[in-house]
XYZ file of N, CA and C in Angstrom:
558
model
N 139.898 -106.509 30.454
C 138.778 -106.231 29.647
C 138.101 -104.942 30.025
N 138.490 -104.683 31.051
C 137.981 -103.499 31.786
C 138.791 -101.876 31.252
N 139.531 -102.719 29.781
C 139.985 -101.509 29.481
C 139.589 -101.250 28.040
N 138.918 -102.246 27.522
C 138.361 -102.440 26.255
C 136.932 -101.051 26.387
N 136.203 -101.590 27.006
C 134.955 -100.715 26.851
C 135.095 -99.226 27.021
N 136.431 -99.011 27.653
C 136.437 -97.160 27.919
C 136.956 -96.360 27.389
N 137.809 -97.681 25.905
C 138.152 -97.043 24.975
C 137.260 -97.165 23.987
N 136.175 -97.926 24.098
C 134.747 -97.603 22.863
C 134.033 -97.295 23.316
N 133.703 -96.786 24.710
C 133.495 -95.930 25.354
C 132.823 -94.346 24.534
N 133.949 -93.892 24.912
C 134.730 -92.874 24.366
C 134.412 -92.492 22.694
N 134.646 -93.457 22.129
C 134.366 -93.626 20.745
C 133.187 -93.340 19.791
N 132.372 -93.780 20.798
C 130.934 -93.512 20.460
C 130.245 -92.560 20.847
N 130.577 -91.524 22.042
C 129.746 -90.550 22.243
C 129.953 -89.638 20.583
N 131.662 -89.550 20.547
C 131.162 -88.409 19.817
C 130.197 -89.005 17.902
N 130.277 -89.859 17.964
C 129.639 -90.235 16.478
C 128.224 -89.635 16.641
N 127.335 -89.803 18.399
C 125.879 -88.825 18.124
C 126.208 -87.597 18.194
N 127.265 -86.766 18.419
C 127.059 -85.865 18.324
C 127.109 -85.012 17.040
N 127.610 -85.578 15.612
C 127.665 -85.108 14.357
C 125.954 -85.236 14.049
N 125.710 -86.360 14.447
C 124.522 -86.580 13.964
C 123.333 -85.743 14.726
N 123.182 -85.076 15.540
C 122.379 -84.599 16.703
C 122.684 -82.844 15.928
N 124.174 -82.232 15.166
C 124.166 -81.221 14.368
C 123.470 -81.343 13.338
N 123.918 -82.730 12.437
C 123.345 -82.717 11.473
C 121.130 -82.886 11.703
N 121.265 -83.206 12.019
C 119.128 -82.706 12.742
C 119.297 -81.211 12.898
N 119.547 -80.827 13.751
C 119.626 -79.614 14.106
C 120.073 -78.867 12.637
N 121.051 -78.961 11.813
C 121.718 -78.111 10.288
C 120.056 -78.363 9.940
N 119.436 -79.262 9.938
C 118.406 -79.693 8.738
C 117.626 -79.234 8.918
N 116.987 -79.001 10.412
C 115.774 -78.297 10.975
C 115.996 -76.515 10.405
N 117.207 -76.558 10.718
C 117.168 -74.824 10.820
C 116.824 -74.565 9.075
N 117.696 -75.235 8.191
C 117.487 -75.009 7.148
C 115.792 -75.126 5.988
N 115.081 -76.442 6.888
C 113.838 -76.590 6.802
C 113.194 -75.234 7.049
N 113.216 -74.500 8.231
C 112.693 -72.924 9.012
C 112.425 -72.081 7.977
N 114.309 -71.966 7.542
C 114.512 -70.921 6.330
C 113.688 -70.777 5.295
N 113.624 -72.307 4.921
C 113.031 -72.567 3.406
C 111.710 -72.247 3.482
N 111.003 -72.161 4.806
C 109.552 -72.438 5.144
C 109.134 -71.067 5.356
N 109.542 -70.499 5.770
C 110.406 -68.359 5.551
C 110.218 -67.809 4.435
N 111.032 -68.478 4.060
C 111.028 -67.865 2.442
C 109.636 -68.054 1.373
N 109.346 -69.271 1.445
C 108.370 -70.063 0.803
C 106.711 -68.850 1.083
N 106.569 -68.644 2.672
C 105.851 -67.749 2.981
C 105.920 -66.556 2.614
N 107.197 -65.885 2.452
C 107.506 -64.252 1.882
C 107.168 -64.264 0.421
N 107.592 -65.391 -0.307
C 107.615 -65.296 -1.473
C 105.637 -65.154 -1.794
N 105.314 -65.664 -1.281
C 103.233 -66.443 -1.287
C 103.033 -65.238 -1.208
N 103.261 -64.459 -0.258
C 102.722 -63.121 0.312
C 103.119 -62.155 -0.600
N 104.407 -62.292 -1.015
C 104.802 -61.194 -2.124
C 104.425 -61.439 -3.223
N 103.849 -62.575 -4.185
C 103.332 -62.989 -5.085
C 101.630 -61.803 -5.254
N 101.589 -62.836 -3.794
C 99.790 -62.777 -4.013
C 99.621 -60.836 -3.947
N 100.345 -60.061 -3.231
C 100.396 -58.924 -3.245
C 100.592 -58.144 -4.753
N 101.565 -58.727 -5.643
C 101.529 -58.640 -6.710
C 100.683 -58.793 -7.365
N 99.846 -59.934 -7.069
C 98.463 -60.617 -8.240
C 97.235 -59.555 -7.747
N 97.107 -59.448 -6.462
C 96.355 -57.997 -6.616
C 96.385 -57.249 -7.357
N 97.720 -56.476 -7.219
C 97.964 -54.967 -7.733
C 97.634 -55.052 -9.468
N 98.104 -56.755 -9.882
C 98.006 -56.535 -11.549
C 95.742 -56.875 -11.716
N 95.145 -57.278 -10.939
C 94.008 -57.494 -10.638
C 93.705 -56.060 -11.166
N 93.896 -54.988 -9.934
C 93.745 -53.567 -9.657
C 93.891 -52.743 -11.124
N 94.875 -53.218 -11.523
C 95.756 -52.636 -13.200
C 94.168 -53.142 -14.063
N 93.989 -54.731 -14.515
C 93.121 -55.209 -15.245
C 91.778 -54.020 -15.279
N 91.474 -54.528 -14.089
C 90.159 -53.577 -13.935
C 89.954 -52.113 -14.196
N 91.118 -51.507 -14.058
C 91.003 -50.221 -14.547
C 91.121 -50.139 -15.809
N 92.038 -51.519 -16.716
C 92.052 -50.963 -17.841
C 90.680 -51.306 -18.845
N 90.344 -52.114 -17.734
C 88.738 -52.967 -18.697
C 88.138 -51.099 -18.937
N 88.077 -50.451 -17.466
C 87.461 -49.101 -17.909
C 87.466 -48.731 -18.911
N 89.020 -48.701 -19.472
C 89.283 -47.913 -20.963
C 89.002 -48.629 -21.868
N 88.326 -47.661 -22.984
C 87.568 -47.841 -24.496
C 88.277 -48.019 -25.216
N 88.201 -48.801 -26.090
C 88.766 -49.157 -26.974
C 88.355 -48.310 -28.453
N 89.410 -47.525 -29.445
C 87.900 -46.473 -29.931
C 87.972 -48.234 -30.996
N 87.248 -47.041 -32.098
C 86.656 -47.781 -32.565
C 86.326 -47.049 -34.144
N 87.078 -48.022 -35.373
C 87.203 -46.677 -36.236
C 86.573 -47.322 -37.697
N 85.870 -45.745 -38.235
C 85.013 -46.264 -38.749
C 85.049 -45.342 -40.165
N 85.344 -46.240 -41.719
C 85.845 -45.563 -42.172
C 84.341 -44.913 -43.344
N 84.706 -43.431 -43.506
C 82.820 -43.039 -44.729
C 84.074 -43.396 -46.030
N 82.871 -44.323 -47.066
C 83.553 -43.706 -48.630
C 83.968 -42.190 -49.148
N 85.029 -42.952 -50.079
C 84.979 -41.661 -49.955
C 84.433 -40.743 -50.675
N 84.693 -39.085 -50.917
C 84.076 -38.089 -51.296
C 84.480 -37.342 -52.522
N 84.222 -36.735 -53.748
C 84.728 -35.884 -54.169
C 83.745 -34.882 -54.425
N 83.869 -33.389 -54.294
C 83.163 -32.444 -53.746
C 83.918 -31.055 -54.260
N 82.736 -30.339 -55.178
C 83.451 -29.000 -55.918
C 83.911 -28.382 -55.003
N 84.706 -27.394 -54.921
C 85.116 -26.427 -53.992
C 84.653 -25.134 -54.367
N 84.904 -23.902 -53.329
C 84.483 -22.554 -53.403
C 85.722 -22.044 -54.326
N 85.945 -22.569 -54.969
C 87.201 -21.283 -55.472
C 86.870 -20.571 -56.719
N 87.594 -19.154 -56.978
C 86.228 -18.812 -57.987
C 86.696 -19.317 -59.372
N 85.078 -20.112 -60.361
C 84.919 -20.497 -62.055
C 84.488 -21.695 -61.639
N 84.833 -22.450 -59.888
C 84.614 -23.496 -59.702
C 84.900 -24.513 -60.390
N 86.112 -24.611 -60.879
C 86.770 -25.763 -61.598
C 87.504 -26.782 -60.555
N 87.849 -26.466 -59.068
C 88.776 -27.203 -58.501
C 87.632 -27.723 -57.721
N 88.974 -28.981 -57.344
C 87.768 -30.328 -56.440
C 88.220 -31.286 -55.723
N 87.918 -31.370 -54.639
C 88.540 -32.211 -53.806
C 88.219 -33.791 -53.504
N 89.056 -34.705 -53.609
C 88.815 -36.155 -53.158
C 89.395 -36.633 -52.021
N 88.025 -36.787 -50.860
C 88.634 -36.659 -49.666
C 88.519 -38.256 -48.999
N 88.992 -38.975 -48.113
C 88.594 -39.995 -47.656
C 88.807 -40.026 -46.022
N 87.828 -40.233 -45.531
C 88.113 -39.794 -43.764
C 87.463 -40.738 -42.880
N 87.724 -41.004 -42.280
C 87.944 -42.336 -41.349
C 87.736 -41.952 -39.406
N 86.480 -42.084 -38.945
C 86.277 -41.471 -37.483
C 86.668 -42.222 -36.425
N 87.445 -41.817 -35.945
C 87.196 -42.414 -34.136
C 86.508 -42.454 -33.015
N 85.571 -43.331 -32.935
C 84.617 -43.089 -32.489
C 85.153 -44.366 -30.891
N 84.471 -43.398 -29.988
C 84.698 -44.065 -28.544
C 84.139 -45.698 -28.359
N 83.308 -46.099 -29.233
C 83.161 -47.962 -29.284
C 82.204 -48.108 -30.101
N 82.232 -49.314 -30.247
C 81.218 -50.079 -31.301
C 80.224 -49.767 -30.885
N 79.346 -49.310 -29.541
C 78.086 -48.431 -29.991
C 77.721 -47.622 -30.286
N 78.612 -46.639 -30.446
C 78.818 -45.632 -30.722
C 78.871 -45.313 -32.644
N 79.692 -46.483 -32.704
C 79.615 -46.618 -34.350
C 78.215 -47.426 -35.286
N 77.702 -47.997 -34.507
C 76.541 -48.335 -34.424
C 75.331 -47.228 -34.675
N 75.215 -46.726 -33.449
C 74.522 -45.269 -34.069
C 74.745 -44.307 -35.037
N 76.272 -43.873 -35.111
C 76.604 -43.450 -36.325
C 76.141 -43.539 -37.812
N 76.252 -44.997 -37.968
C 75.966 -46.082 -39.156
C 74.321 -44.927 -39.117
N 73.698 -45.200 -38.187
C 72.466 -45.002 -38.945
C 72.059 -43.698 -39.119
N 73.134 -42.727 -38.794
C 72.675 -41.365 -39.575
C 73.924 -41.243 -40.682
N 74.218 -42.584 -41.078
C 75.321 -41.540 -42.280
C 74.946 -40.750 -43.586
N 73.798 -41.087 -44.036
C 73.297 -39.854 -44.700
C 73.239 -38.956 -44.826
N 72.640 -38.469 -43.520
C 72.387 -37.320 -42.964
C 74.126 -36.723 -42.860
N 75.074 -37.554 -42.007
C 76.552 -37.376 -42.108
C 77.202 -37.095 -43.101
N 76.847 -37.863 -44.298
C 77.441 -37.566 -45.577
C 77.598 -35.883 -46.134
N 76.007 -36.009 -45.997
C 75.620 -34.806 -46.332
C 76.259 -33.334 -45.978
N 76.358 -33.665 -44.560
C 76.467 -32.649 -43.810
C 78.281 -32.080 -44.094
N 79.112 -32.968 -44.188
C 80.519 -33.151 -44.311
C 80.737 -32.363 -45.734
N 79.715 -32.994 -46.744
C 79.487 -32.519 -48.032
C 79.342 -30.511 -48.678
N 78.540 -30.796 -47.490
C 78.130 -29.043 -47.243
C 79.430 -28.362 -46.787
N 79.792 -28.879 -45.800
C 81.134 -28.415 -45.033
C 82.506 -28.247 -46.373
N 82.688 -29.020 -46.499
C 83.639 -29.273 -47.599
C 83.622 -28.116 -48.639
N 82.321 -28.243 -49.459
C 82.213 -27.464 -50.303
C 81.857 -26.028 -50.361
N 82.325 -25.708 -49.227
C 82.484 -24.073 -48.715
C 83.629 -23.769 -48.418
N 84.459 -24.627 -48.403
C 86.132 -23.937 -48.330
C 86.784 -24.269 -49.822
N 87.770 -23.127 -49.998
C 88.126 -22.867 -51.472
C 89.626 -23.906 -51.389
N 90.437 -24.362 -52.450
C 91.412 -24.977 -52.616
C 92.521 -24.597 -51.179
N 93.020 -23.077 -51.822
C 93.462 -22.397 -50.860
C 94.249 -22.960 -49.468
N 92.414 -22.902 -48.723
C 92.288 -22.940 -47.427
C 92.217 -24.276 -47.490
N 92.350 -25.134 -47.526
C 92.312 -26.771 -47.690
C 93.759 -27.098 -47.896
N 94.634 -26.638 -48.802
C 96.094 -26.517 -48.604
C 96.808 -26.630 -47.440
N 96.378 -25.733 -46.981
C 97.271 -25.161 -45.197
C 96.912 -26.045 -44.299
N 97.680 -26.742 -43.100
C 97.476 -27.249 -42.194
C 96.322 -27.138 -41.895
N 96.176 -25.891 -41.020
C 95.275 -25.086 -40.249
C 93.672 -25.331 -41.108
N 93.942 -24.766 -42.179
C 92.346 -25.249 -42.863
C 92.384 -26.936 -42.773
N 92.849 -27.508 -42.934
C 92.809 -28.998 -42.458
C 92.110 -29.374 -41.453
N 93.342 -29.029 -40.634
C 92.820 -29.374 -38.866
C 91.454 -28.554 -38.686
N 91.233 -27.404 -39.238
C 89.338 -26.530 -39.053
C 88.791 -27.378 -39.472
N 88.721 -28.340 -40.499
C 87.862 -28.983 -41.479
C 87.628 -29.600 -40.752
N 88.841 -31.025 -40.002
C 88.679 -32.201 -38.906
C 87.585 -31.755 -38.020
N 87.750 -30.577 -37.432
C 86.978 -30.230 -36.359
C 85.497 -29.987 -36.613
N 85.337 -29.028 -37.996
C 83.660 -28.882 -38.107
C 83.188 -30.223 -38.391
N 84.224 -31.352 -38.716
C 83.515 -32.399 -39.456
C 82.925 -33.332 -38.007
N 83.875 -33.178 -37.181
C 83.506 -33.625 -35.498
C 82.808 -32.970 -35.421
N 82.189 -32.136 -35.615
C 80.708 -31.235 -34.803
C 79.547 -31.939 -35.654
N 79.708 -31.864 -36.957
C 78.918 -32.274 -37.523
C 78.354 -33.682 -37.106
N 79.733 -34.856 -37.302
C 79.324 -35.995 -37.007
C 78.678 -35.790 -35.495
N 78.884 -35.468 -35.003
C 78.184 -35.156 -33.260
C 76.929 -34.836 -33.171
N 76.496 -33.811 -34.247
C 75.309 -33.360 -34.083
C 74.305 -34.372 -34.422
N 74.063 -35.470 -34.989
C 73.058 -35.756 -34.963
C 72.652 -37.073 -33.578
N 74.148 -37.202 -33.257
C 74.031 -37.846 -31.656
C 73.351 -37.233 -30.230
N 73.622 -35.673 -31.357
C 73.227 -35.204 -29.409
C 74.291 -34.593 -28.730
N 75.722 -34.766 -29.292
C 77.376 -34.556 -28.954
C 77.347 -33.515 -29.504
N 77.553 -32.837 -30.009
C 78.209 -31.698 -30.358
C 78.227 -30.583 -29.829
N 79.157 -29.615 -30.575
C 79.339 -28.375 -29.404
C 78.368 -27.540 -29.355
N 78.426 -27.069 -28.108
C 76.940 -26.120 -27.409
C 77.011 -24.780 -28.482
N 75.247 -24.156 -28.641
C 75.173 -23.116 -29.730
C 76.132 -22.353 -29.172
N 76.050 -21.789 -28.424
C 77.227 -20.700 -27.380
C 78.629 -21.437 -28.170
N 79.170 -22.133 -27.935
C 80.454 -22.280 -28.487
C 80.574 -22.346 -29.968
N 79.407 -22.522 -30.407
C 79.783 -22.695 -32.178
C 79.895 -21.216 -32.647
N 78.816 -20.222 -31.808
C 78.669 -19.049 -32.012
C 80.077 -18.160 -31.842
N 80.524 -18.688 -31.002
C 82.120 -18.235 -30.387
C 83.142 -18.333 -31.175
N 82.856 -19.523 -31.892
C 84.092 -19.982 -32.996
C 83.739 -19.562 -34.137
N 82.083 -18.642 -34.611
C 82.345 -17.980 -36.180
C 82.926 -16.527 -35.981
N 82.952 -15.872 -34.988
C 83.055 -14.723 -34.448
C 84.705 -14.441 -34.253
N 85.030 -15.552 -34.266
C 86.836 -15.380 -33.596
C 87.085 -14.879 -32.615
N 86.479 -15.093 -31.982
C 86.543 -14.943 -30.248
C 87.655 -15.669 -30.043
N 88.656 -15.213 -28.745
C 89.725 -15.681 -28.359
C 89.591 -16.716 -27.852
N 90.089 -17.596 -27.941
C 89.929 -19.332 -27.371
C 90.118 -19.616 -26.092
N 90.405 -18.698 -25.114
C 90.196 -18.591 -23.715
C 88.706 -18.033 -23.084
N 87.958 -17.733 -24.376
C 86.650 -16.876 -23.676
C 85.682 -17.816 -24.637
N 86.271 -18.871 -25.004
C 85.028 -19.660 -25.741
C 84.431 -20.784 -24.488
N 83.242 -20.879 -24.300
C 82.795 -21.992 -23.723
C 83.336 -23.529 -23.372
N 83.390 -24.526 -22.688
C 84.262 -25.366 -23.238
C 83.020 -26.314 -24.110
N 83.610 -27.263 -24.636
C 82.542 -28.089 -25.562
C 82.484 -29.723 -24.906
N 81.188 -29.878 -24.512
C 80.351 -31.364 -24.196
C 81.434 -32.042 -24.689
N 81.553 -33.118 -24.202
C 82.393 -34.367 -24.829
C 81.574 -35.334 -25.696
N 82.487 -35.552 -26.804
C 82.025 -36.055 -28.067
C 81.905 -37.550 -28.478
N 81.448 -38.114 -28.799
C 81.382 -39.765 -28.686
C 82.007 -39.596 -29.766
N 82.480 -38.605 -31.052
C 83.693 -38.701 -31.994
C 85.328 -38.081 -31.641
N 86.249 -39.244 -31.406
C 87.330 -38.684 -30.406
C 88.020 -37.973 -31.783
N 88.333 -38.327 -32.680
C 89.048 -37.662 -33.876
C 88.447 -38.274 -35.311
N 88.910 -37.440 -36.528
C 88.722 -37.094 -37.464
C 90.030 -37.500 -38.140
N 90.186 -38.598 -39.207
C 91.417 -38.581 -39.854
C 91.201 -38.551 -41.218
N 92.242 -38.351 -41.911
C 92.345 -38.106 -43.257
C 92.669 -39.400 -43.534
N 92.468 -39.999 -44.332
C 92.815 -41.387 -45.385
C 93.500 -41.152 -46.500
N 92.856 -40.028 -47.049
C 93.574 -39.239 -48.002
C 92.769 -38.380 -48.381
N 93.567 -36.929 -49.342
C 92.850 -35.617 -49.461
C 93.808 -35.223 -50.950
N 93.127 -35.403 -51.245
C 93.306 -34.766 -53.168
C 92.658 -33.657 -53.428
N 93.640 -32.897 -53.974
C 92.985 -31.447 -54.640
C 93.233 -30.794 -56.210
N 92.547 -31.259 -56.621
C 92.711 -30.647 -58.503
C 92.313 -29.738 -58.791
């Protein structure tokens, strides 16, 4: 009998030893997972900052804000004065308070656009360039009764044709652009 036990003996050490790897496989793999689990938290939350960082800067930026006048039709300078323009123009204005104040000089705006308009001949209303001039006096105009518009020194600069490197620069405008809706000319 004394030969029974040293052959189960034998038998049984090694069965703890699969099991004593297998703890050990499980632990290490537990480590890993617990590794990772942490890199990932840290690399997340580093991320949720940076898009935090993004948000907030973009809250900074304005949203414009666009605001359209009825529209216009308005004799032109051309000479017998038979031609006439039907214009419709639509502002961008840097936000709803901005359009807000607007609103309450559009009269005065109307007007002023009105005047503008009806000093350039068919012609010059044709061409790009008289276009894009028009956009622009019509931004000074809308500006001026905000308080925005361009300094006397620069308006003075731009009837003169002074070179556009020796003009003043111009205040920033609570009207970011000037668009056409549409522009008819008969």
């Amino acid at each position: 009998m004394s030969a029974k036990p040293s052959a189960t003996a034998p038998a049984k050490e090694p069965a703890k030893e699969p099991a004593k790897s297998k703890l050990v496989l499980i632990g290490a793999i537990v480590v890993v997972l617990a590794v990772l689990a942490a890199a990932a938290f840290l690399f997340l939350n580093a991320r949720n900052q940076e898009g935090d960082e993004v948000q907030a800067s973009s809250a900074e930026v304005l949203v414009p804000t666009f605001l359209p006048l009825d529209n216009m039709v308005v004799n032109l300078a051309d000479p017998g004065g038979d031609r006439f323009v039907q214009i419709g123009i639509t502002l961008e204005l840097q936000d709803d308070k901005t359009a807000k104040v607007v609103k309450q000089y559009l009269p005065s705006i109307r007007n002023g656009v009105l005047m503008l308009v009806s000093q350039r001949s068919s012609e010059e209303l044709l061409a790009r360039e008289g276009k894009e001039k028009l956009a622009a006096d019509i931004r000074d105009e809308v500006s001026r009764p905000l308080g925005l518009g361009a300094a006397p020194a620069a308006r003075a600069a731009s009837d003169d044709g002074a070179d556009e490197t020796q003009r003043p620069r111009r205040r920033e405008s609570a009207v970011r652009r000037v668009l056409f809706s549409s522009f008819i000319i008969q």
